[in-house]
Each structure stands twice: as C-alpha cells, then as structure tokens.
Amino acid sequence: MSTFAKPENALKRAEELINVGQKQDALQALHDLITSKRYRAWQKPLERIMFKYVELCVDLRRGRFAKDGLIQYRIVCQQVNVTSLEEVIKHFMHLSTEKAEQARSQSQALEEALDVDDLEADKRPEDLMLSYVSGEKGKDRSDRELVTPWFKFLWETYRTVLEILRNNSKLEALYAMTAHRAFQFCKQYKRTTEFRRLCEIIRNHLSNLNKYRDQRDRPDLSAPESLQLYLDTRFEQLKVATELELWQEAFRSIEDIHGLMCMVKKTPKASLMVVYYAKLTEIFWISSSHLYHAYAWLKLFTLQKSFNKNLSQKDLQMIASSVVLAALAVAPYDHTYGASHLELENEKERNLRMANLIGFNLDLKPESREVLSRSSLLSELVSKGVMSCVTQEVKDLYHLVEHEFLPLDLAAKVQPLLSKISKLGGKLGSASSLPEVHLSQYVPALEKLVTLRLLQQVSQVYHMMKIESLSQMIPFFDFFAMEKISVDAVKHNFIAMKVDHMKHVVLFGTPGLESDDLQDHLTVFAESLNKARAMIYPPTKKSSKLGEILPGLGEIVDKEHKRLLARKSIIEKRKEEQERQLLEMEREEESRRLKQLKITEEAEQKRLAAEYEQRNKQRILREIEERELEEAQALLEEQEKRSKRKGGKKPILEGEKVTKQILMERALSEQLRERQEMEKKLQKLAKTMDYLERAKREEAAPLIEAAFQQRLVEEKALHEHEQQLETELSRQRHDGDLKEKYRLSRMLENKIIFEERVKSRREAEFNQRRADREERISQIIQARKQEREALRKKIFFVRSEEERLKKLREEEEARKHEEAERRRKEEAERKAKLDEIAEKQRQRERELEEKERVRRETLLGRATDGLHRPSELPAGPEPGAASAAAAAAAAPAPAKYVPKFRRGGTEGSSQAPPDSDRWGSGKSRPAPPESDKWGSGSSGSTRQATSDTDRWGGGGRWGSGGSRPDDRNLPGDKWGGGSKSTWSSSRPRGH
C-alpha cells in the first residue's frame, strides 16, 4: 500500500493513473488512502477524494469498494461534518441512476436502429443462429448485456446507502429520500422481488432501532420530524405495493404503519389516515373480507366528513353509498357456525387484530372491544346518520333487503335498483382525497344477498315449491348457481332446505331443533293452561290493576330515580378515575422520558467534551463556522437575486447565527407560502370561470333551441323543392336514354366482331409473354443455386479456419499454464529455503537472548550483594538496576537482530552505540543505491544474508514478529508477500 504525506498527492496519483487508462489501480490507491488509519480527521481534500472515488466505483461497477469507502468516510465525518457525507452519497446515487438510464436508452437505440445487410431477407444468419442456440430475442440479449448489469448496480447502490444511513439521526431525510427513490425504481420497472426485499430491509432497520436503544446516533422516533419521515416512507411503500398488486406486502405495510403508531402513541394527520383507510378497503376487498372492508369504509367516511370541509354534497353522497353497499354486501350469516373451539379462538384473535387495524385505537383493551359483526355495523350506520347521506336508490335497496317481507316480489323490485346503482360512481371532485368510487363492484354480492333473503322469506311461507317457479322468482342466477349459494347458507344454518331433483321441487324446513316454535312451546302451553283454568274457575271480582299499581308508583319512581343517580355518579367516578390514571401514566411516561433524555444528554456531553479535547477542537470548529458562514452568505445573495431586491447590504445580523439549514428552511417556507397563494388564486379563478360559463350556457340555451326550430322549417321546405327538381330531371334523363338505345342498337353486330378480334390478339400476346417469363425464372433459379453452393463452401472454409485458430489458442494457453505452474513450484521452493534460513536466524537470536538474560541476572545479583547494610538501601531503584531494567525492556523481540554491544560485556547493556536505531528500531533499513533501479522499498535483486535478516527479522518490513504476513495479492505484488521489484528482477521478461 502506497503511503502519501498529503491526501492531495493520492488524488493527483489517481488522476495520473486514470489518464493512462489504469482505473482499477487508481481505485485501489484511493481505497487504500480512505481505509488507512492515518487519515481519520476530516479535511476538505477528503471530500474531493470521495467524489473521485465514487465516480471510479460507478465506472467500474465496484459496489463492494463503494460500500467500504462510504463506511470509512462516515466514521471520519460523522461528528464533524455530516453534510459532506450527504453530498457524497447524493453524488453516488446520481451517477448510478444516470448510468442505468444511459444503458437503457442505449439499448432502445440499438433495438430501433436499422442494421440490415439484405433488405429482402427477414433476418440475418447470425441472428438466426443466436436465436436457435440461446432462445432469446435481440432485445433480450441487448438488455442482458447492457441494461441488466447497470440495474443490478443501481439496486446495490440503494441497498448500500440504506445500510449506511439506517442508524444516523442527522441524515434521516436522506434515508427517506433514498427509500422513496428505491420504491419508484421498483414501481417503474415492475421489480416485485426487489420490492419485497426492500420492504424487509426497511422493516429490519426499524426493528433494530427499537432493539438497540442505547446507540449513540440513533434516530429519536418521538420527535415529530422523524416520525413524519418514517410515516411518509411507509405510506409510499403502501402505495407502491397496491400499484404493483402485491396485496400481501401491502397488508404488511399496513401493519408496519399501525405498529409505528402504537410505538410512538401518536395519530398521524387526517390526510394520511384517508390514504391508510382507502388502501385498507382495497386490500380487504381483494381478500374477500367484506366485513372488514365495510368497517374500513365507515372509518373513511367518518374522516372525510369530519376533516374535509371542502367536500361537496355529491361526493359525500357517493362515499356514504359505498359505505352502505359495502355493509349490505357482507354475508348475513355467521361463518363460524359449527366450528371447533380452536377455530373459534383463532377467529376471535383475527377479529381483534383486524379491529385494532381498522379502529386504530391504541388505548383500548382487547377484552373491552366489541366483536365486529354485520348487525352491529348496520345499527352503527343508522345511529351515525350515514343513511341520511346516501342516494335514494341505496335507501330503497336497504329498506327492501333489511326491513321488507316480500317473498314473491323481492328480486323483481330489487333488480331495477341494482341496474341504476351499477351506473353510479366514477371520479370524485378535486376536494376529495379519494380519486374515484365504483359502486358496480358491489352488484354481484348484492345479488347474492337478495337471493339469500328471498330463500329465507320463502322458507318461512312455503313448505314446498317447484324448481321452475323458484328460478323464475330469482332472475340473477340460474338454478345451479342458486343451488351453490343455498348449500353454503344451509351449511352455516341460515336456512333449511332440500332439493329433490327427481320430483323437481325444493323442500323447506326449520333451520334446527331450536327453532322459534320449539323454543317457545312451553310458554304457549302455559298460556293455554291459564286460559283453560280461567274458564273453569272464573274470578269472583275483577279488581282494577291500575288501582293496585298506583299506591306504590311514587315509591317505585323515587327508587328508580335514586338508582339512576347513583349509577350516574358511579359512572362519573369511574370516568374520572380512568382519566386520572391516564394522566398519571402520561405524567410518569413524560418524566421517565425526560429523565432518560437528561441522562443521555449528560453522557453525550461528557463524550463530546472528551473527544473534542483530544482533537484540536478550536481549529475544527472555527473552520466549520467559517465555511457555514460563507455558504450562508452565498445562499443569502442567491435569495436576494431571486427576489430581485435592489440596494441594501448583506442581510447578516451580528447577534444571530445564520446557518445553511436555517436559510434552506426559510426558502422552503417562502416557496410553500407562494405555492399556497397561487393555488388559492387558481381555485378562485376556476370558480369564477365556472360561474361565467354556466351563466353563458343558461342564456344561450333558449336562443339555440329557437334557431334549431327555424332551421328545421327551412330545411324541410328546401328538401321538398329539391325532391321535385330531382324527379323532373330523372324523367328527362330516362327519355333521352331510351332514344340513345334505339339509335345504337344497329351497331351491336359490328361491336361483337371487333371484340372477338381484340380478344384473340391479346390471348396470343399473353401466351408469348408467359413462355418468356418461365424461361427467365428457370435461369434465375439456376443462378441462385450456384450462389448458394459458393456460399456454403465459403462458410465451410471460415469454420475450418476458426477451429484451427481455436486449437492453436488452446495449445498456447496450455503451454502458458504449464509455464506458470513451473514458476509457482520454483517460487514455493525458494520460499521454503528462505523460511528455513529465517528459522535458523531466529534460533540463533533466541540463544543470544538467553545468554544475555543469564548475564543480566548475574549482574543484578552482584549489585545486590554489594550493599553493606539494610539502612543504606535507597528509597527508589538503583540507577544500575534501572538501567538494567531499561535494557531488559529495550531488549529485542525474539525475531529481532541483536547488536554486538548487547551480546557481551558488563557495561554495554546500559548504552547503545549510535547505529542501534539503524538495525533495532521499527524503521526500515535504507535500501542500497541499486534499489532505485527496480523500485522503492525493495532490497535489490540479490538476496544476501543481511538483507534477509532485515526483511524477516525485527525492524524489517513487517514489524517485530518473525513470520511473514499472509499472502495478500495487493496491486503490483504479483508473487504474494514481498514487493514487486524484489521478486520480479529474477524473472525472465516477455511472459
């Protein structure tokens, strides 16, 4: 890896390599610089290096390199200048998108280009051969060769950026923007598999944020801005999923939105909730969950009526009609009849789960929730006044189906209403958040409902009916479809009927043993006995019941009033207690959050203080402030130019800290305000134009009708006049034609003779030309046969020549492979010899160190024996002992070179000769003068003992360990661990 004193030198070196066409080497050089631990403080040149680095990664399609570089750059500028990371990532995504679009346009241009040699031939021989071999068309092959690699790289780019920004609180907006662009990519090119993976990636990111709450730069979902960004991302995911018709993924997106709201305990805006329920209605309708579909429509109607004040009466009527029709489309019987206990429990859990999604109530407990049913939904529609907003057709349909008893005329009265309802609907007004409403989709379900109601009412009236009569009463279905519907109804205990196909009759009965008659038979029997007893033993005196009730009526009223007051007070107390508990819980949650926030802020402040003390805080902050001040000044000047202000000074206040973010927010708010004003003006103008156009048409309508009647009278008179003229002219032409016929009839024989003469002459001429044509065709066929024969010979010669050249290439490659194998074996033998020499050298060094240690211990023992008495012991260690300890600490590692002054002598252990740094320190030994001939950092082409020691021992290239590093194939290092010039000098050139 090359080491540069400044980052600018690496950038210059990369540009030089790019100019000579070595982009891979340039990319490797910049990658080594970015991943180096030497440049961990942010500098302005590093940003320019990253721009060049991502450009090279995109040109060479190196996604792994780009990810490594961006991760390292995030570590460098996370706490110092995160805006630089944002700019680099935006540039990276822009380049990837641009390359993918270029490849796509290039593929289209190749497909549309006219590249045909023979205009009479349908296809070229090469295209035919490729189509037979690969089974692909020309466009498929061009897409696979040009478009697919760039689209794969673009998809990898989106994944890389999302992975880098997933836990960065300062770049949440960029994370959301990347997710939106990835969604649009999947939507534009119909990438369903990638869309599922993208949803799973974003879902895992959110779960990791909740799992690891103690991360340093984790986004705070309780903040309104962060919550809005995450919600917008999920809603965009929901929209794209429905447009791609991935309904399973759309439902999971609904669950993600609901889980996010449960997590932060906040309800989103009404406009987002309208989108939420609108998509929920589509999902439930596709899944045939009509009950949940109707509940979602009810919530959607409530939202539109409550929050959309500009909604017209017609649009509100359409939405209300959809709610009622969706409720009526629900099957009128319970699907859980006869189910097992496990199935009932599962259905209950499913109802609670769906009710939670539809109701969007975060504080209600599951045990207090009402079970969703068709009857409760219809009663809720009546109580909330939805029926007063629907159209007259829907009202009549609801009244007929739910309240009328018409077993013979029900289908006949409902059929015209359904035909009218199927024509209603369409696009709503601009004030509505819903694009359109289709009422015709409920017609099949309503026909099925009418059929079930008719069968139910007929079963209560008749015991037996002919199949023919019943089929005539139900015009929607034939008898086979009606039989299928009735089987399902009988299965769920809605009606009881049997079909006797031999007698062609339908038998009706009671749904079960617990019918209304059998259920009340004891009550009827008791009433009959009471009547009989009264007849046998008549009462002697009929006392007035009113007189018996009146004396105690006051007491009963007082007791009931007191009981109601007590109940009301109990309810009020329960409400107050519940509110108090909720307030207490909110207060505790807020105090806990503030406490946690305070602890987090204190820890963050301590960490920042320690980090800023280590890194030259004042210089970095000054540079950042100056740069932000310059950018703010530039943005202010640009804002002045846009608003066409003239005169005045630069609007920078001395006491206010103007930053780039503040100016961008001001500019965005100004643009939003101008856009809102423009929209209001356009709406006002549109309303004025509507009024004017309506007034013009009302004034012009009678005039147009009068002009139309006048035109009818005039055209009638003109038609009669022209008809008379045409009759007269026809009579005159007929008379003239008769005279002409009589005059020309005498020339008929001469005309026939002339006609025969012309036919004979033309027939002879035709026969002559046909003979000439057949002869010419035979000549052309012979010539083409000769051409095809020559072409076959040419193709055979070309294929033979290609096979011969291919065989020669294979022999050359085999020879080169054998040569490379031979060189590898020689290199392995040479490496083994060098390892053996190094091992011997290390063994000698260990022996020398052992002798040195024994000598040092001997010296230390003598110094201890030289002390005369204990009172003369010094307080600290003796200078000789200190020097000996220092010598022991400075002793070389087992694999380092040991100089002569440390091998022997009693006084040489404390001082080192001047040349000790040359061989024992961590610096590398200077190369001989011949090293410049083959490259810097190598030890020449001849491997002597001293150079081997310097190379494999201490102070060598790979540090103090004696072993070689792992053989990494670095750029320019062809043979593994050593430098390129060390080993390439002994190789023969030209291979």
Coordinates of C-alpha atoms in Angstrom, one line a residue, residues 534-953:
A534 CA -109.8 -19.1 33.9
M535 CA -112.7 -20.7 32.0
I536 CA -113.2 -23.4 34.7
Y537 CA -112.7 -21.2 37.7
P538 CA -113.7 -17.7 36.8
P539 CA -112.6 -14.9 39.2
T540 CA -115.3 -13.6 41.6
K541 CA -114.3 -10.0 41.3
K542 CA -112.3 -8.2 38.7
S543 CA -110.1 -5.8 40.6
S544 CA -108.5 -2.9 38.7
K545 CA -104.9 -3.4 38.1
L546 CA -104.4 0.3 37.9
G547 CA -105.7 0.7 41.4
E548 CA -103.2 -1.9 42.7
I549 CA -100.2 -0.2 40.9
L550 CA -101.0 3.5 41.7
P551 CA -100.3 3.5 45.5
G552 CA -96.8 2.2 45.1
L553 CA -95.9 4.0 41.9
G554 CA -94.4 7.0 43.6
E555 CA -92.1 4.8 45.7
I556 CA -91.0 2.9 42.6
V557 CA -90.3 6.2 40.7
D558 CA -88.2 7.6 43.6
K559 CA -86.3 4.3 43.9
E560 CA -85.6 4.2 40.2
H561 CA -84.6 7.9 40.2
K562 CA -82.2 7.3 43.1
R563 CA -80.8 4.2 41.5
L564 CA -80.2 6.1 38.2
L565 CA -78.5 9.0 40.1
A566 CA -76.3 6.5 42.0
R567 CA -75.4 4.8 38.7
K568 CA -74.6 8.1 37.1
S569 CA -72.3 9.1 39.9
I570 CA -70.6 5.7 39.8
I571 CA -70.0 6.1 36.0
E572 CA -68.7 9.7 36.5
K573 CA -66.3 8.5 39.2
R574 CA -65.1 5.7 37.0
K575 CA -64.5 8.1 34.2
E576 CA -62.7 10.5 36.5
E577 CA -60.6 7.6 37.9
Q578 CA -59.8 6.4 34.4
E579 CA -58.8 9.9 33.3
R580 CA -56.7 10.4 36.4
Q581 CA -55.0 7.1 35.7
L582 CA -54.3 8.1 32.1
L583 CA -53.0 11.5 33.2
E584 CA -50.8 9.8 35.8
M585 CA -49.5 7.3 33.2
E586 CA -48.8 10.1 30.8
R587 CA -47.0 12.2 33.5
E588 CA -44.9 9.2 34.5
E589 CA -44.1 8.4 30.9
E590 CA -43.1 12.0 30.3
S591 CA -41.0 12.2 33.5
R592 CA -39.3 8.9 32.6
R593 CA -38.7 10.1 29.0
L594 CA -37.3 13.5 30.3
K595 CA -35.1 11.6 32.8
Q596 CA -33.8 9.3 30.2
L597 CA -33.3 12.2 27.8
K598 CA -31.4 14.1 30.5
I599 CA -29.1 11.0 31.2
T600 CA -28.5 10.6 27.5
E601 CA -27.7 14.3 27.1
E602 CA -25.3 14.2 30.0
A603 CA -23.5 11.2 28.7
E604 CA -23.4 12.7 25.2
Q605 CA -21.9 15.9 26.6
K606 CA -19.3 14.1 28.5
R607 CA -18.3 12.1 25.5
L608 CA -18.2 15.1 23.2
A609 CA -16.2 17.0 25.7
A610 CA -13.6 14.3 26.0
E611 CA -13.5 13.8 22.2
Y612 CA -13.2 17.5 21.5
E613 CA -10.3 17.8 24.0
Q614 CA -8.4 15.1 22.2
R615 CA -8.8 16.6 18.7
N616 CA -7.9 20.3 18.3
K617 CA -11.5 21.5 18.9
Q618 CA -11.0 25.2 18.4
R619 CA -9.4 24.9 14.9
I620 CA -12.1 22.4 13.6
L621 CA -15.0 24.5 14.9
R622 CA -13.5 27.7 13.5
E623 CA -13.2 26.1 10.0
I624 CA -16.7 24.7 10.1
E625 CA -18.2 28.0 11.2
E626 CA -16.3 30.0 8.6
R627 CA -17.5 27.5 5.9
E628 CA -21.1 27.6 7.1
L629 CA -20.9 31.4 7.2
E630 CA -19.7 31.5 3.6
E631 CA -22.4 29.1 2.5
A632 CA -25.0 31.2 4.3
Q633 CA -23.7 34.3 2.7
A634 CA -23.9 32.7 -0.7
L635 CA -27.4 31.5 -0.1
L636 CA -28.5 35.0 1.1
E637 CA -27.0 36.5 -2.0
E638 CA -28.8 34.0 -4.2
Q639 CA -32.1 34.6 -2.4
E640 CA -31.6 38.4 -3.0
K641 CA -31.1 37.8 -6.7
R642 CA -34.2 35.6 -6.9
S643 CA -36.4 38.1 -5.1
K644 CA -35.0 40.9 -7.3
R645 CA -34.2 43.1 -4.3
K646 CA -32.2 46.2 -5.2
G647 CA -29.8 48.1 -2.8
G648 CA -29.2 47.4 0.8
K649 CA -26.4 45.5 2.5
K650 CA -25.9 41.8 3.0
P651 CA -28.6 40.7 5.5
I652 CA -26.3 39.1 8.1
L653 CA -27.2 40.0 11.7
E654 CA -24.3 40.3 14.1
G655 CA -26.1 38.7 17.0
E656 CA -27.8 35.9 15.0
K657 CA -26.0 32.8 13.9
V658 CA -27.1 32.2 10.3
T659 CA -26.6 28.7 9.0
K660 CA -27.3 26.9 5.8
Q661 CA -30.1 24.8 7.3
I662 CA -31.9 27.9 8.6
L663 CA -31.7 29.6 5.2
M664 CA -32.9 26.5 3.4
E665 CA -35.9 26.2 5.8
R666 CA -36.7 29.9 5.2
A667 CA -36.5 29.4 1.5
L668 CA -38.7 26.3 1.6
S669 CA -41.3 28.1 3.8
E670 CA -41.3 31.0 1.4
Q671 CA -41.8 28.7 -1.6
L672 CA -44.6 26.8 0.2
R673 CA -46.4 30.1 1.0
E674 CA -46.1 31.3 -2.6
R675 CA -47.4 28.0 -3.8
Q676 CA -50.4 28.1 -1.5
E677 CA -51.2 31.6 -2.5
M678 CA -51.0 30.6 -6.2
E679 CA -53.3 27.6 -5.6
K680 CA -55.9 29.8 -3.8
K681 CA -55.8 32.3 -6.7
L682 CA -56.2 29.4 -9.2
Q683 CA -59.1 28.0 -7.3
K684 CA -60.8 31.3 -7.1
L685 CA -60.3 31.9 -10.8
A686 CA -61.6 28.4 -11.6
K687 CA -64.8 29.1 -9.6
T688 CA -65.3 32.4 -11.3
M689 CA -64.9 30.8 -14.7
D690 CA -67.4 28.1 -13.8
Y691 CA -70.0 30.7 -12.8
L692 CA -69.4 32.7 -16.0
E693 CA -69.6 29.6 -18.2
R694 CA -72.8 28.4 -16.5
A695 CA -74.4 31.8 -17.0
K696 CA -73.4 31.9 -20.6
R697 CA -74.9 28.5 -21.3
E698 CA -78.2 29.3 -19.4
E699 CA -78.6 32.5 -21.5
A700 CA -77.7 30.7 -24.8
A701 CA -80.0 27.7 -24.3
P702 CA -83.3 29.3 -25.4
L703 CA -81.7 31.0 -28.4
I704 CA -80.1 27.8 -29.5
E705 CA -83.5 26.0 -29.3
A706 CA -85.3 28.7 -31.3
A707 CA -82.6 28.7 -34.0
F708 CA -82.8 24.9 -34.2
Q709 CA -86.6 25.0 -34.8
Q710 CA -86.2 27.7 -37.5
R711 CA -83.5 25.6 -39.2
L712 CA -85.9 22.6 -39.2
V713 CA -88.6 24.5 -41.0
E714 CA -86.2 25.9 -43.6
E715 CA -84.6 22.6 -44.3
K716 CA -88.0 20.9 -44.7
A717 CA -89.0 23.3 -47.4
L718 CA -85.7 23.0 -49.2
H719 CA -85.9 19.2 -49.1
E720 CA -89.3 19.3 -50.8
H721 CA -88.2 21.7 -53.5
E722 CA -85.0 19.6 -54.3
Q723 CA -87.1 16.4 -54.4
Q724 CA -89.4 17.9 -57.1
L725 CA -86.4 19.0 -59.2
E726 CA -84.8 15.6 -58.9
T727 CA -88.0 13.9 -60.1
E728 CA -88.2 16.1 -63.1
L729 CA -84.6 15.6 -64.1
S730 CA -84.9 11.8 -63.7
R731 CA -87.9 11.7 -66.1
Q732 CA -86.0 13.8 -68.7
R733 CA -82.8 11.6 -68.5
H734 CA -84.9 8.4 -68.9
D735 CA -86.5 9.7 -72.1
G736 CA -83.1 10.6 -73.5
D737 CA -81.6 7.3 -72.6
L738 CA -84.4 5.4 -74.5
K739 CA -83.7 7.4 -77.7
E740 CA -80.0 6.7 -77.4
K741 CA -80.6 3.0 -77.0
Y742 CA -82.7 2.8 -80.2
R743 CA -80.0 4.7 -82.1
L744 CA -77.1 2.4 -81.0
S745 CA -78.9 -0.9 -81.3
R746 CA -78.0 -1.2 -85.1
M747 CA -74.2 -1.3 -84.3
L748 CA -74.3 -4.3 -82.0
E749 CA -73.1 -6.9 -84.5
N750 CA -70.1 -4.8 -85.6
K751 CA -69.2 -4.3 -81.9
I752 CA -69.2 -8.1 -81.2
I753 CA -66.9 -8.8 -84.3
F754 CA -64.4 -6.2 -83.1
E755 CA -64.5 -7.6 -79.5
E756 CA -63.6 -11.1 -80.7
R757 CA -60.7 -9.8 -82.8
V758 CA -59.2 -7.9 -79.9
K759 CA -59.5 -10.9 -77.5
S760 CA -57.7 -13.3 -80.0
R761 CA -54.8 -10.8 -80.4
R762 CA -54.4 -10.3 -76.7
E763 CA -54.5 -14.0 -75.9
A764 CA -51.7 -14.7 -78.4
E765 CA -49.6 -11.9 -76.8
F766 CA -50.3 -13.3 -73.3
N767 CA -49.1 -16.8 -74.2
Q768 CA -45.9 -15.4 -75.7
R769 CA -45.1 -13.4 -72.5
R770 CA -45.8 -16.3 -70.2
A771 CA -43.3 -18.5 -72.1
D772 CA -40.7 -15.8 -71.8
R773 CA -41.3 -15.4 -68.1
E774 CA -41.0 -19.1 -67.4
E775 CA -37.7 -19.3 -69.2
R776 CA -36.4 -16.2 -67.2
I777 CA -37.4 -17.8 -63.9
S778 CA -35.6 -21.0 -64.7
Q779 CA -32.4 -19.0 -65.4
I780 CA -32.7 -17.1 -62.1
I781 CA -33.2 -20.3 -60.1
Q782 CA -30.1 -21.9 -61.7
A783 CA -28.0 -18.8 -60.8
R784 CA -29.2 -18.7 -57.2
K785 CA -28.4 -22.4 -56.8
Q786 CA -24.8 -21.7 -57.9
E787 CA -24.6 -18.7 -55.4
R788 CA -25.8 -20.8 -52.5
E789 CA -23.3 -23.5 -53.4
A790 CA -20.5 -20.9 -53.3
L791 CA -21.7 -19.5 -50.0
R792 CA -21.8 -23.0 -48.4
K793 CA -18.2 -23.6 -49.5
K794 CA -17.1 -20.2 -48.1
I795 CA -18.9 -20.8 -44.7
F796 CA -17.2 -24.3 -44.5
F797 CA -13.8 -22.7 -45.1
V798 CA -14.4 -20.0 -42.5
R799 CA -15.5 -22.5 -39.9
S800 CA -12.5 -24.8 -40.6
E801 CA -10.1 -21.8 -40.2
E802 CA -11.8 -20.8 -36.9
E803 CA -11.5 -24.3 -35.5
R804 CA -7.8 -24.4 -36.4
L805 CA -7.2 -21.0 -34.7
K806 CA -9.1 -22.1 -31.7
K807 CA -7.0 -25.2 -31.4
L808 CA -3.8 -23.1 -31.6
R809 CA -5.1 -20.8 -28.9
E810 CA -5.9 -23.7 -26.6
E811 CA -2.4 -25.2 -27.1
E812 CA -0.8 -21.8 -26.4
E813 CA -2.9 -21.4 -23.2
A814 CA -2.0 -24.9 -22.0
R815 CA 1.7 -24.1 -22.6
K816 CA 1.4 -20.8 -20.6
H817 CA -0.4 -22.7 -17.8
E818 CA 2.4 -25.2 -17.6
E819 CA 5.0 -22.4 -17.5
A820 CA 3.1 -20.7 -14.7
E821 CA 2.8 -23.9 -12.7
R822 CA 6.5 -24.5 -13.1
R823 CA 7.3 -20.9 -11.9
R824 CA 4.9 -21.4 -8.9
K825 CA 6.7 -24.5 -7.8
E826 CA 10.1 -22.8 -8.1
E827 CA 8.8 -19.9 -6.1
A828 CA 7.5 -22.3 -3.4
E829 CA 10.9 -24.0 -3.2
R830 CA 12.6 -20.6 -2.9
K831 CA 10.2 -19.5 -0.2
A832 CA 10.8 -22.7 1.8
K833 CA 14.6 -22.1 1.7
L834 CA 14.1 -18.6 2.9
D835 CA 11.8 -19.7 5.7
E836 CA 14.5 -22.2 6.7
I837 CA 17.2 -19.5 6.8
A838 CA 14.9 -17.2 8.8
E839 CA 14.2 -20.0 11.3
K840 CA 17.9 -20.6 11.8
Q841 CA 18.4 -16.9 12.3
R842 CA 15.6 -16.8 14.9
Q843 CA 17.1 -19.8 16.7
R844 CA 20.5 -18.0 16.9
E845 CA 18.8 -14.9 18.2
R846 CA 17.0 -16.8 20.9
E847 CA 20.2 -18.4 22.1
L848 CA 21.9 -14.9 22.3
E849 CA 18.9 -13.5 24.2
E850 CA 19.1 -16.4 26.7
K851 CA 22.8 -15.7 27.2
E852 CA 22.1 -12.0 27.7
R853 CA 19.4 -12.8 30.2
V854 CA 21.7 -15.0 32.2
R855 CA 24.4 -12.3 32.1
R856 CA 22.0 -9.7 33.2
E857 CA 20.7 -11.7 36.1
T858 CA 24.3 -12.3 37.2
L859 CA 25.0 -8.6 37.2
L860 CA 21.8 -7.9 39.1
G861 CA 22.8 -10.5 41.8
R862 CA 26.3 -8.9 42.2
A863 CA 24.8 -5.4 42.6
T864 CA 22.6 -6.7 45.4
D865 CA 25.4 -8.4 47.2
G866 CA 27.5 -5.1 47.1
L867 CA 25.1 -3.4 49.6
H868 CA 26.7 -3.3 53.2
R869 CA 23.7 -2.9 55.4
P870 CA 19.9 -2.6 55.2
S871 CA 19.8 1.1 56.4
E872 CA 21.7 2.2 53.4
L873 CA 19.1 0.8 50.9
P874 CA 17.9 3.7 48.6
A875 CA 14.2 4.6 48.5
G876 CA 14.0 4.0 44.8
P877 CA 15.6 1.6 42.4
E878 CA 19.3 1.9 41.9
P879 CA 20.5 3.6 38.7
G880 CA 22.3 0.4 37.7
A881 CA 19.1 -1.6 38.3
A882 CA 17.1 1.0 36.4
S883 CA 19.4 0.9 33.5
A884 CA 19.4 -2.9 33.6
A885 CA 15.6 -2.9 33.7
A886 CA 15.5 -0.4 30.9
A887 CA 17.9 -2.6 29.0
A888 CA 15.7 -5.6 29.7
A889 CA 12.6 -3.6 28.5
A890 CA 14.5 -2.5 25.4
A891 CA 15.8 -6.0 24.7
P892 CA 14.8 -7.0 21.2
A893 CA 11.9 -9.3 20.5
P894 CA 12.6 -13.0 19.7
A895 CA 12.7 -12.2 16.0
K896 CA 14.9 -9.0 16.1
Y897 CA 18.5 -8.5 15.3
V898 CA 20.8 -8.3 18.4
P899 CA 23.7 -5.9 18.1
K900 CA 27.2 -6.8 19.3
F901 CA 27.3 -4.4 22.3
R902 CA 24.4 -6.4 23.9
R903 CA 26.0 -9.8 23.3
G904 CA 28.8 -9.5 25.8
G905 CA 30.4 -7.1 28.3
T906 CA 29.1 -5.9 31.6
E907 CA 28.9 -2.2 30.8
G908 CA 27.5 -2.4 27.3
S909 CA 23.9 -3.1 28.5
S910 CA 23.1 0.4 29.6
Q911 CA 24.2 2.3 26.5
A912 CA 23.8 1.5 22.8
P913 CA 26.1 2.5 20.0
P914 CA 24.9 5.2 17.7
D915 CA 24.0 2.7 15.0
S916 CA 21.4 0.8 17.2
D917 CA 18.5 2.7 15.7
R918 CA 19.6 1.7 12.3
W919 CA 19.1 -2.1 13.0
G920 CA 16.9 -2.4 16.1
S921 CA 14.2 0.3 15.8
G922 CA 10.9 0.0 14.0
K923 CA 12.2 1.9 10.9
S924 CA 13.1 0.0 7.8
R925 CA 16.7 -0.3 6.7
P926 CA 17.7 2.1 3.9
A927 CA 18.0 0.5 0.5
P928 CA 21.3 0.3 -1.3
P929 CA 21.8 2.6 -4.3
E930 CA 20.8 -0.1 -6.8
S931 CA 17.3 -0.2 -5.3
D932 CA 16.2 2.8 -7.3
K933 CA 16.7 0.8 -10.5
W934 CA 14.0 -1.8 -9.7
G935 CA 11.7 0.2 -7.3
S936 CA 11.5 1.8 -3.9
G937 CA 11.3 -0.3 -0.8
S938 CA 13.0 -3.4 -2.2
S939 CA 16.4 -4.9 -1.2
G940 CA 17.7 -5.4 -4.7
S941 CA 17.7 -8.4 -7.0
T942 CA 20.4 -10.4 -4.9
R943 CA 19.1 -11.7 -1.6
Q944 CA 22.0 -11.6 0.8
A945 CA 22.0 -12.8 4.4
T946 CA 21.9 -9.2 5.9
S947 CA 19.0 -8.2 3.7
D948 CA 17.2 -11.4 4.6
T949 CA 17.7 -10.6 8.3
D950 CA 16.5 -7.1 7.8
R951 CA 13.5 -8.4 5.8
W952 CA 12.3 -11.2 8.0
G953 CA 13.6 -10.1 11.4

